[in-house]
């Protein structure tokens, strides 16, 4: 009887030890998994950096798409301007003029017989030129954003003169549109370069951190 009691006691003790051992092992495994999960859990700073990288990537993609569209518009506008310029004569007196002018063939050379004529500066400005009896020239530059050029024309103009002004307006407007597209393209190129360099620095910093 005593032997049976001792054997039972020993067996219970062994089972308790085994249970404690297994519980300890399980506890260690669980702690290890929890610790591992915590280590791989991104911090708030890392999440914010990831959000910024994603936003920068979208901005870069959009800028590249906009640049593609700008290139297409630029090609069309360049063709349009060159086609219109072919209808004009470029004049410039190197000795005293800082800018040249596009005039229609009818106004080529001396303007002595005219009291009014339109012209387009080489930078795209539309000028309405009035000459008084004393042969004094008055230049009116048209602001396309705030002025309608037709409201600025003298009342006594013939229909032919008005058509000449319309032709000059078409060239000036096309040149200014072309200039606007060129400026937009340059800004997009700078924007793309900025985001490419920013993302490159970000990737470099991430590689060093790892």
Coordinates of N, CA and C in Angstrom, one line a residue:
X1 N 0.8 -1.2 0.0 CA 0.0 0.0 0.0 C 0.9 1.2 0.0
X2 N 1.9 1.2 0.8 CA 2.8 2.3 0.9 C 3.5 2.5 -0.4
X3 N 3.9 1.4 -1.1 CA 4.6 1.5 -2.4 C 3.7 2.2 -3.4
X4 N 2.4 1.7 -3.4 CA 1.5 2.3 -4.4 C 1.3 3.8 -4.2
X5 N 1.2 4.2 -2.9 CA 1.1 5.6 -2.6 C 2.3 6.4 -3.1
X6 N 3.5 5.9 -2.8 CA 4.7 6.6 -3.2 C 4.8 6.7 -4.7
X7 N 4.4 5.6 -5.4 CA 4.4 5.6 -6.9 C 3.5 6.6 -7.4
X8 N 2.3 6.6 -6.8 CA 1.3 7.6 -7.3 C 1.7 9.0 -7.1
X9 N 2.4 9.3 -5.9 CA 2.9 10.6 -5.6 C 3.9 11.0 -6.5
X10 N 4.8 10.1 -6.8 CA 5.9 10.4 -7.8 C 5.4 10.7 -9.1
X11 N 4.4 9.9 -9.6 CA 3.9 10.1 -10.9 C 3.2 11.5 -11.0
X12 N 2.4 11.9 -9.9 CA 1.8 13.2 -9.9 C 2.8 14.3 -9.9
X13 N 3.9 14.1 -9.2 CA 4.9 15.1 -9.1 C 5.6 15.3 -10.5
X14 N 5.8 14.2 -11.2 CA 6.4 14.2 -12.5 C 5.5 14.9 -13.5
X15 N 4.2 14.6 -13.4 CA 3.2 15.2 -14.3 C 3.2 16.7 -14.1
X16 N 3.3 17.1 -12.8 CA 3.2 18.5 -12.5 C 4.5 19.2 -13.0
X17 N 5.6 18.5 -12.9 CA 6.9 19.1 -13.4 C 6.8 19.3 -14.9
X18 N 6.2 18.2 -15.6 CA 6.1 18.2 -17.0 C 5.1 19.4 -17.5
X19 N 4.0 19.5 -16.7 CA 3.1 20.5 -17.0 C 3.7 21.9 -16.9
X20 N 4.4 22.1 -15.8 CA 5.1 23.4 -15.6 C 6.1 23.6 -16.7
X21 N 6.8 22.6 -17.1 CA 7.8 22.7 -18.1 C 7.2 23.1 -19.5
X22 N 6.1 22.4 -19.8 CA 5.4 22.7 -21.1 C 4.8 24.1 -21.0
X23 N 4.2 24.4 -19.9 CA 3.6 25.8 -19.7 C 4.7 26.9 -19.9
X24 N 5.9 26.6 -19.4 CA 7.0 27.5 -19.5 C 7.4 27.7 -21.0
X25 N 7.5 26.5 -21.7 CA 7.9 26.5 -23.1 C 6.8 27.3 -23.9
X26 N 5.6 27.0 -23.7 CA 4.5 27.7 -24.4 C 4.5 29.1 -24.1
X27 N 4.8 29.5 -22.9 CA 4.8 30.9 -22.5 C 6.0 31.6 -23.2
X28 N 7.1 30.9 -23.3 CA 8.3 31.5 -24.0 C 8.0 31.7 -25.5
X29 N 7.4 30.7 -26.1 CA 7.0 30.8 -27.5 C 6.1 31.9 -27.8
X30 N 5.1 32.0 -26.9 CA 4.1 33.1 -27.1 C 4.8 34.5 -26.9
X31 N 5.6 34.6 -25.9 CA 6.4 35.9 -25.7 C 7.3 36.2 -26.9
X32 N 7.9 35.1 -27.4 CA 8.8 35.3 -28.6 C 8.0 35.8 -29.8
X33 N 6.8 35.2 -30.0 CA 6.0 35.6 -31.1 C 5.5 37.0 -31.0
X34 N 5.1 37.4 -29.8 CA 4.6 38.7 -29.5 C 5.7 39.7 -29.7
X35 N 6.9 39.4 -29.2 CA 8.0 40.3 -29.3 C 8.4 40.5 -30.8
X36 N 8.3 39.4 -31.6 CA 8.6 39.4 -33.0 C 7.6 40.3 -33.7
X37 N 6.3 40.1 -33.4 CA 5.3 40.9 -34.0 C 5.5 42.4 -33.7
X38 N 5.8 42.7 -32.5 CA 6.0 44.1 -32.1 C 7.2 44.7 -32.8
X39 N 8.3 43.9 -33.0 CA 9.4 44.4 -33.7 C 9.1 44.7 -35.2
X40 N 8.2 44.0 -35.8 CA 7.9 44.2 -37.2 C 6.8 45.2 -37.4
X41 N 6.1 45.6 -36.3 CA 5.0 46.6 -36.4 C 5.6 48.0 -36.7
X42 N 5.3 48.6 -37.8 CA 5.8 49.9 -38.1 C 5.4 51.0 -37.1
X43 N 6.3 51.8 -36.8 CA 6.0 52.9 -35.9 C 5.2 54.0 -36.6
X44 N 4.7 55.0 -35.8 CA 3.9 56.1 -36.4 C 4.8 56.9 -37.4
X45 N 6.1 57.0 -37.1 CA 7.0 57.8 -37.9 C 7.2 57.0 -39.2
X46 N 7.4 55.7 -39.2 CA 7.6 54.9 -40.4 C 6.3 54.9 -41.2
X47 N 5.1 54.9 -40.6 CA 3.9 54.9 -41.4 C 3.8 56.3 -42.1
X48 N 4.1 57.3 -41.4 CA 4.1 58.7 -42.0 C 5.0 58.8 -43.2
X49 N 6.2 58.2 -43.0 CA 7.2 58.3 -44.1 C 6.7 57.5 -45.3
X50 N 6.0 56.3 -45.1 CA 5.5 55.5 -46.1 C 4.4 56.3 -46.9
X51 N 3.5 57.0 -46.1 CA 2.5 57.8 -46.7 C 3.0 59.0 -47.6
X52 N 4.1 59.6 -47.1 CA 4.8 60.7 -47.9 C 5.4 60.1 -49.1
X53 N 6.0 58.9 -49.1 CA 6.6 58.3 -50.3 C 5.5 58.0 -51.3
X54 N 4.4 57.5 -50.8 CA 3.3 57.2 -51.7 C 2.7 58.4 -52.4
X55 N 2.6 59.5 -51.6 CA 2.1 60.8 -52.1 C 3.1 61.3 -53.2
X56 N 4.4 61.3 -52.9 CA 5.4 61.8 -53.8 C 5.4 61.0 -55.1
X57 N 5.2 59.7 -54.9 CA 5.1 58.8 -56.1 C 3.9 59.2 -57.0
X58 N 2.8 59.5 -56.4 CA 1.6 59.9 -57.2 C 1.9 61.2 -57.9
X59 N 2.5 62.2 -57.1 CA 2.8 63.5 -57.7 C 3.7 63.4 -58.9
X60 N 4.7 62.5 -58.7 CA 5.7 62.3 -59.8 C 5.0 61.7 -61.1
X61 N 4.1 60.7 -60.8 CA 3.4 60.1 -61.9 C 2.5 61.1 -62.7
X62 N 1.8 62.0 -61.9 CA 0.9 63.0 -62.5 C 1.8 64.0 -63.3
X63 N 2.9 64.4 -62.7 CA 3.8 65.4 -63.4 C 4.3 64.8 -64.7
X64 N 4.6 63.5 -64.7 CA 5.1 62.9 -66.0 C 4.0 62.9 -67.0
X65 N 2.8 62.6 -66.6 CA 1.6 62.6 -67.5 C 1.3 63.9 -68.0
X66 N 1.4 65.0 -67.2 CA 1.2 66.3 -67.6 C 2.3 66.8 -68.6
X67 N 3.5 66.3 -68.3 CA 4.6 66.7 -69.3 C 4.4 66.1 -70.6
X68 N 3.8 64.9 -70.7 CA 3.5 64.2 -72.0 C 2.5 65.0 -72.7
X69 N 1.5 65.5 -72.0 CA 0.4 66.3 -72.6 C 1.0 67.6 -73.1
X70 N 1.8 68.3 -72.3 CA 2.4 69.6 -72.6 C 3.3 69.4 -73.9
X71 N 4.0 68.3 -74.0 CA 4.9 68.1 -75.2 C 4.0 68.1 -76.4
X72 N 2.9 67.4 -76.3 CA 2.0 67.3 -77.5 C 1.4 68.7 -77.9
X73 N 1.0 69.4 -76.8 CA 0.4 70.8 -77.1 C 1.5 71.7 -77.7
X74 N 2.7 71.5 -77.1 CA 3.8 72.4 -77.6 C 4.1 72.1 -79.1
X75 N 4.1 70.9 -79.5 CA 4.3 70.6 -80.9 C 3.3 71.2 -81.8
X76 N 2.0 71.1 -81.3 CA 0.9 71.7 -82.1 C 1.0 73.3 -82.2
X77 N 1.3 73.9 -81.0 CA 1.4 75.3 -80.9 C 2.6 75.9 -81.7
X78 N 3.7 75.1 -81.7 CA 4.9 75.5 -82.5 C 4.6 75.5 -84.0
X79 N 3.9 74.5 -84.4 CA 3.5 74.4 -85.8 C 2.5 75.6 -86.2
X80 N 1.6 75.9 -85.3 CA 0.6 76.9 -85.5 C 1.3 78.3 -85.6
X81 N 2.2 78.6 -84.7 CA 3.0 79.9 -84.7 C 3.8 80.0 -86.0
X82 N 4.5 78.9 -86.4 CA 5.4 79.0 -87.6 C 4.5 79.2 -88.8
X83 N 3.4 78.6 -88.8 CA 2.5 78.7 -90.0 C 2.0 80.1 -90.1
X84 N 1.6 80.8 -89.0 CA 1.1 82.1 -89.0 C 2.3 83.1 -89.3
X85 N 3.5 82.9 -88.8 CA 4.6 83.7 -89.1 C 4.9 83.8 -90.6
X86 N 4.6 82.7 -91.2 CA 4.9 82.7 -92.7 C 4.1 83.7 -93.5
X87 N 3.1 84.3 -92.9 CA 2.2 85.3 -93.5 C 2.7 86.7 -93.2
X88 N 3.8 86.8 -92.4 CA 4.3 88.1 -92.0 C 5.7 88.3 -92.4
X89 N 6.1 89.6 -92.3 CA 7.5 90.0 -92.5 C 8.1 90.4 -91.2
X90 N 9.3 89.9 -90.9 CA 10.0 90.3 -89.7 C 10.9 91.5 -90.0
X91 N 10.8 92.6 -89.2 CA 11.6 93.8 -89.4 C 12.3 94.2 -88.1
X92 N 13.5 94.6 -88.2 CA 14.3 95.1 -87.0 C 15.4 95.9 -87.5
X93 N 15.5 97.1 -86.9 CA 16.6 98.0 -87.2 C 17.6 97.8 -86.0
X94 N 18.7 97.1 -86.4 CA 19.7 96.7 -85.3 C 20.3 97.9 -84.6
X95 N 20.3 99.1 -85.3 CA 21.0 100.2 -84.7 C 20.3 100.8 -83.5
X96 N 18.9 100.8 -83.5 CA 18.2 101.5 -82.5 C 17.0 100.7 -81.9
X97 N 16.7 99.5 -82.5 CA 15.6 98.7 -82.0 C 16.1 97.5 -81.2
X98 N 15.6 97.4 -79.9 CA 16.0 96.2 -79.1 C 15.1 95.0 -79.5
X99 N 14.0 95.2 -80.0 CA 13.1 94.1 -80.4 C 12.7 94.3 -81.9
X100 N 12.4 93.1 -82.5 CA 11.9 93.1 -83.9 C 10.4 93.0 -83.9
X101 N 9.8 93.2 -85.1 CA 8.4 93.2 -85.2 C 8.0 92.4 -86.4
X102 N 6.8 91.7 -86.2 CA 6.2 91.0 -87.3 C 5.1 92.0 -87.9
X103 N 5.2 92.3 -89.2 CA 4.2 93.1 -89.8 C 3.7 92.4 -91.1
X104 N 2.5 92.7 -91.5 CA 2.0 92.1 -92.7 C 2.7 92.7 -93.9
X105 N 2.8 92.0 -95.0 CA 3.5 92.5 -96.2 C 3.1 93.9 -96.6
X106 N 1.8 94.2 -96.5 CA 1.4 95.5 -96.9 C 2.1 96.7 -96.1
X107 N 2.5 96.4 -94.9 CA 3.1 97.4 -94.1 C 4.7 97.3 -94.1
X108 N 5.2 96.5 -95.0 CA 6.7 96.4 -95.0 C 7.4 97.7 -95.3
X109 N 8.5 97.9 -94.7 CA 9.3 99.1 -95.0 C 8.7 100.4 -94.4
X110 N 8.7 101.5 -95.2 CA 8.3 102.8 -94.7 C 6.8 102.8 -94.4
X111 N 6.5 103.5 -93.3 CA 5.1 103.6 -92.8 C 4.6 105.0 -93.0
X112 N 5.3 105.8 -93.9 CA 4.9 107.2 -94.1 C 3.5 107.4 -94.6
X113 N 3.0 106.5 -95.3 CA 1.6 106.7 -95.9 C 0.5 106.2 -95.0
X114 N 0.9 105.7 -93.8 CA -0.2 105.1 -92.9 C -0.4 106.0 -91.7
X115 N -1.6 106.1 -91.2 CA -1.9 106.8 -90.0 C -2.2 105.8 -88.8
X116 N -2.3 104.5 -89.3 CA -2.5 103.4 -88.3 C -2.0 102.1 -88.9
X117 N -1.4 101.3 -88.1 CA -1.1 99.9 -88.5 C -0.9 99.0 -87.3
X118 N -1.2 97.7 -87.4 CA -0.9 96.8 -86.3 C 0.4 96.1 -86.5
X119 N 1.1 95.6 -85.4 CA 2.3 94.8 -85.5 C 2.4 94.0 -84.3
X120 N 3.2 92.9 -84.4 CA 3.4 92.0 -83.3 C 4.9 92.0 -82.9
X121 N 5.2 92.3 -81.7 CA 6.6 92.2 -81.2 C 7.1 90.7 -81.2
X122 N 8.4 90.6 -81.3 CA 8.9 89.2 -81.4 C 8.7 88.4 -80.1
X123 N 8.3 89.0 -79.0 CA 7.9 88.3 -77.8 C 6.4 88.0 -77.7
X124 N 5.7 88.4 -78.7 CA 4.2 88.1 -78.8 C 3.3 89.2 -78.4
X125 N 3.8 90.4 -78.1 CA 2.9 91.5 -77.8 C 2.2 92.1 -79.0
X126 N 0.9 92.4 -78.9 CA 0.2 93.0 -80.0 C 0.2 94.5 -79.8
X127 N 0.7 95.2 -80.8 CA 0.8 96.7 -80.7 C -0.1 97.3 -81.8
X128 N -0.8 98.3 -81.3 CA -1.6 99.1 -82.3 C -0.9 100.5 -82.4
X129 N -0.4 100.8 -83.6 CA 0.4 102.0 -83.8 C -0.4 103.0 -84.5
X130 N -0.4 104.2 -83.9 CA -1.1 105.4 -84.5 C -0.1 106.4 -84.8
X131 N -0.2 107.0 -86.0 CA 0.7 108.1 -86.4 C -0.1 109.4 -86.7
X132 N 0.2 110.4 -85.9 CA -0.5 111.7 -86.1 C 0.1 112.5 -87.3
X133 N -0.5 113.7 -87.5 CA -0.1 114.5 -88.7 C 1.3 115.0 -88.6
X134 N 1.8 115.0 -87.3 CA 3.2 115.5 -87.1 C 4.2 114.3 -87.2
X135 N 3.6 113.1 -87.7 CA 4.4 111.9 -87.8 C 4.9 111.4 -86.5
X136 N 4.2 111.7 -85.4 CA 4.6 111.1 -84.1 C 3.9 109.8 -83.9
X137 N 4.6 108.8 -83.5 CA 4.1 107.4 -83.3 C 3.6 107.2 -81.9
X138 N 2.4 106.6 -81.8 CA 1.9 106.2 -80.4 C 1.7 104.7 -80.5
X139 N 2.3 104.0 -79.5 CA 2.1 102.6 -79.5 C 1.2 102.1 -78.3
X140 N 0.2 101.4 -78.6 CA -0.7 100.8 -77.6 C -0.5 99.3 -77.5
X141 N 0.0 98.8 -76.4 CA 0.1 97.4 -76.3 C -1.2 96.8 -75.7
X142 N -1.7 95.8 -76.3 CA -3.0 95.2 -75.9 C -2.8 94.2 -74.8
X143 N -3.5 94.4 -73.7 CA -3.4 93.4 -72.6 C -4.6 92.4 -72.8
X144 N -4.2 91.2 -73.2 CA -5.2 90.2 -73.6 C -6.1 89.8 -72.4
X145 N -5.6 89.9 -71.2 CA -6.3 89.5 -70.0 C -7.4 90.5 -69.6
X146 N -7.2 91.8 -69.9 CA -8.1 92.8 -69.4 C -8.8 93.6 -70.5
X147 N -8.3 93.5 -71.7 CA -8.7 94.3 -72.8 C -9.2 93.5 -74.0
X148 N -10.2 94.0 -74.7 CA -10.6 93.5 -76.0 C -10.0 94.4 -77.0
X149 N -9.1 93.8 -77.8 CA -8.4 94.7 -78.8 C -9.3 95.4 -79.7
X150 N -10.5 94.9 -80.0 CA -11.4 95.5 -81.0 C -12.0 96.8 -80.4
X151 N -12.1 96.9 -79.1 CA -12.6 98.1 -78.4 C -11.6 99.3 -78.5
X152 N -10.3 98.9 -78.8 CA -9.2 99.9 -78.8 C -9.0 100.5 -80.2
X153 N -9.7 100.0 -81.2 CA -9.4 100.4 -82.6 C -10.0 101.7 -82.9
X154 N -9.4 102.5 -83.7 CA -10.0 103.8 -84.2 C -11.2 103.5 -85.0
X155 N -12.2 104.4 -84.9 CA -13.5 104.3 -85.5 C -13.4 104.3 -87.1
X156 N -12.4 105.1 -87.6 CA -12.3 105.3 -89.0 C -11.6 104.2 -89.8
X157 N -11.3 103.1 -89.2 CA -10.6 102.0 -89.9 C -11.5 101.4 -90.9
X158 N -10.8 101.0 -92.0 CA -11.6 100.3 -93.1 C -11.7 98.8 -92.7
X159 N -12.5 98.1 -93.4 CA -12.7 96.7 -93.1 C -11.4 95.9 -93.4
X160 N -10.6 96.3 -94.4 CA -9.4 95.6 -94.6 C -8.4 95.8 -93.5
X161 N -8.3 97.1 -92.9 CA -7.5 97.3 -91.8 C -7.9 96.5 -90.5
X162 N -9.2 96.4 -90.4 CA -9.7 95.6 -89.2 C -9.3 94.1 -89.4
X163 N -9.3 93.6 -90.6 CA -8.9 92.2 -90.9 C -7.4 92.1 -90.6
X164 N -6.6 93.1 -91.0 CA -5.2 93.1 -90.7 C -4.9 93.0 -89.2
X165 N -5.7 93.7 -88.4 CA -5.6 93.7 -86.9 C -5.9 92.3 -86.4
X166 N -7.0 91.7 -87.0 CA -7.4 90.4 -86.6 C -6.2 89.3 -86.9
X167 N -5.6 89.5 -88.0 CA -4.5 88.6 -88.4 C -3.3 88.8 -87.4
X168 N -3.0 90.0 -87.0 CA -2.0 90.3 -86.0 C -2.4 89.7 -84.6
X169 N -3.6 89.8 -84.3 CA -4.1 89.3 -83.0 C -3.9 87.8 -83.0
X170 N -4.2 87.1 -84.1 CA -4.1 85.7 -84.2 C -2.7 85.2 -83.9
X171 N -1.7 85.9 -84.5 CA -0.3 85.6 -84.4 C 0.1 85.9 -82.9
X172 N -0.2 87.1 -82.4 CA 0.2 87.4 -81.0 C -0.4 86.4 -80.0
X173 N -1.7 86.1 -80.2 CA -2.3 85.1 -79.2 C -1.6 83.8 -79.3
X174 N -1.3 83.3 -80.5 CA -0.7 82.0 -80.7 C 0.7 82.0 -80.1
X175 N 1.5 83.1 -80.2 CA 2.8 83.2 -79.6 C 2.8 83.3 -78.1
X176 N 1.8 84.0 -77.6 CA 1.7 84.0 -76.1 C 1.2 82.7 -75.6
X177 N 0.3 82.0 -76.3 CA -0.1 80.6 -75.8 C 1.1 79.7 -75.9
X178 N 1.9 79.8 -76.9 CA 3.1 78.9 -77.0 C 4.1 79.2 -75.9
X179 N 4.3 80.5 -75.6 CA 5.1 80.9 -74.4 C 4.6 80.3 -73.1
X180 N 3.3 80.3 -72.9 CA 2.7 79.8 -71.7 C 2.9 78.3 -71.6
X181 N 2.8 77.6 -72.7 CA 3.0 76.1 -72.7 C 4.5 75.8 -72.4
X182 N 5.4 76.6 -73.0 CA 6.8 76.4 -72.7 C 7.2 76.6 -71.3
X183 N 6.6 77.6 -70.7 CA 6.8 77.9 -69.2 C 6.3 76.8 -68.4
X184 N 5.1 76.3 -68.7 CA 4.5 75.1 -68.0 C 5.3 73.9 -68.1
X185 N 5.9 73.7 -69.3 CA 6.8 72.5 -69.5 C 8.0 72.6 -68.6
X186 N 8.6 73.8 -68.6 CA 9.8 74.0 -67.7 C 9.5 73.8 -66.3
X187 N 8.3 74.2 -65.8 CA 7.9 74.0 -64.4 C 7.7 72.5 -64.1
X188 N 7.1 71.8 -65.1 CA 6.9 70.4 -64.9 C 8.2 69.6 -64.8
X189 N 9.2 70.0 -65.7 CA 10.5 69.4 -65.7 C 11.2 69.6 -64.3
X190 N 11.1 70.8 -63.8 CA 11.6 71.1 -62.5 C 10.9 70.3 -61.4
X191 N 9.6 70.1 -61.5 CA 8.8 69.4 -60.5 C 9.2 67.9 -60.5
X192 N 9.4 67.4 -61.7 CA 9.8 66.0 -61.9 C 11.2 65.7 -61.3
X193 N 12.1 66.6 -61.6 CA 13.4 66.5 -61.1 C 13.4 66.6 -59.5
X194 N 12.6 67.4 -59.0 CA 12.5 67.6 -57.5 C 12.0 66.3 -56.9
X195 N 10.9 65.7 -57.4 CA 10.4 64.5 -56.8 C 11.3 63.3 -57.0
X196 N 12.0 63.2 -58.2 CA 12.9 62.1 -58.4 C 14.1 62.2 -57.5
X197 N 14.6 63.4 -57.2 CA 15.7 63.5 -56.3 C 15.2 63.2 -54.8
X198 N 14.0 63.7 -54.5 CA 13.5 63.5 -53.2 C 13.3 62.0 -52.9
X199 N 12.7 61.3 -53.9 CA 12.5 59.8 -53.7 C 13.8 59.1 -53.7
X200 N 14.8 59.5 -54.5 CA 16.1 58.9 -54.5 C 16.7 59.0 -53.1
X201 N 16.6 60.2 -52.5 CA 17.2 60.4 -51.2 C 16.5 59.6 -50.1
X202 N 15.2 59.5 -50.3 CA 14.4 58.7 -49.3 C 14.7 57.2 -49.4
X203 N 14.9 56.7 -50.6 CA 15.3 55.3 -50.8 C 16.7 55.0 -50.2
X204 N 17.6 56.0 -50.5 CA 18.9 55.9 -50.0 C 19.0 55.9 -48.4
X205 N 18.2 56.7 -47.8 CA 18.1 56.7 -46.3 C 17.5 55.4 -45.8
X206 N 16.5 54.9 -46.5 CA 15.9 53.6 -46.0 C 16.9 52.5 -46.1
X207 N 17.7 52.5 -47.2 CA 18.7 51.4 -47.4 C 19.8 51.5 -46.3
X208 N 20.2 52.7 -45.9 CA 21.2 52.9 -44.8 C 20.6 52.4 -43.5
X209 N 19.4 52.7 -43.3 CA 18.7 52.4 -42.0 C 18.6 50.9 -41.9
X210 N 18.4 50.2 -43.0 CA 18.3 48.7 -42.9 C 19.6 48.1 -42.7

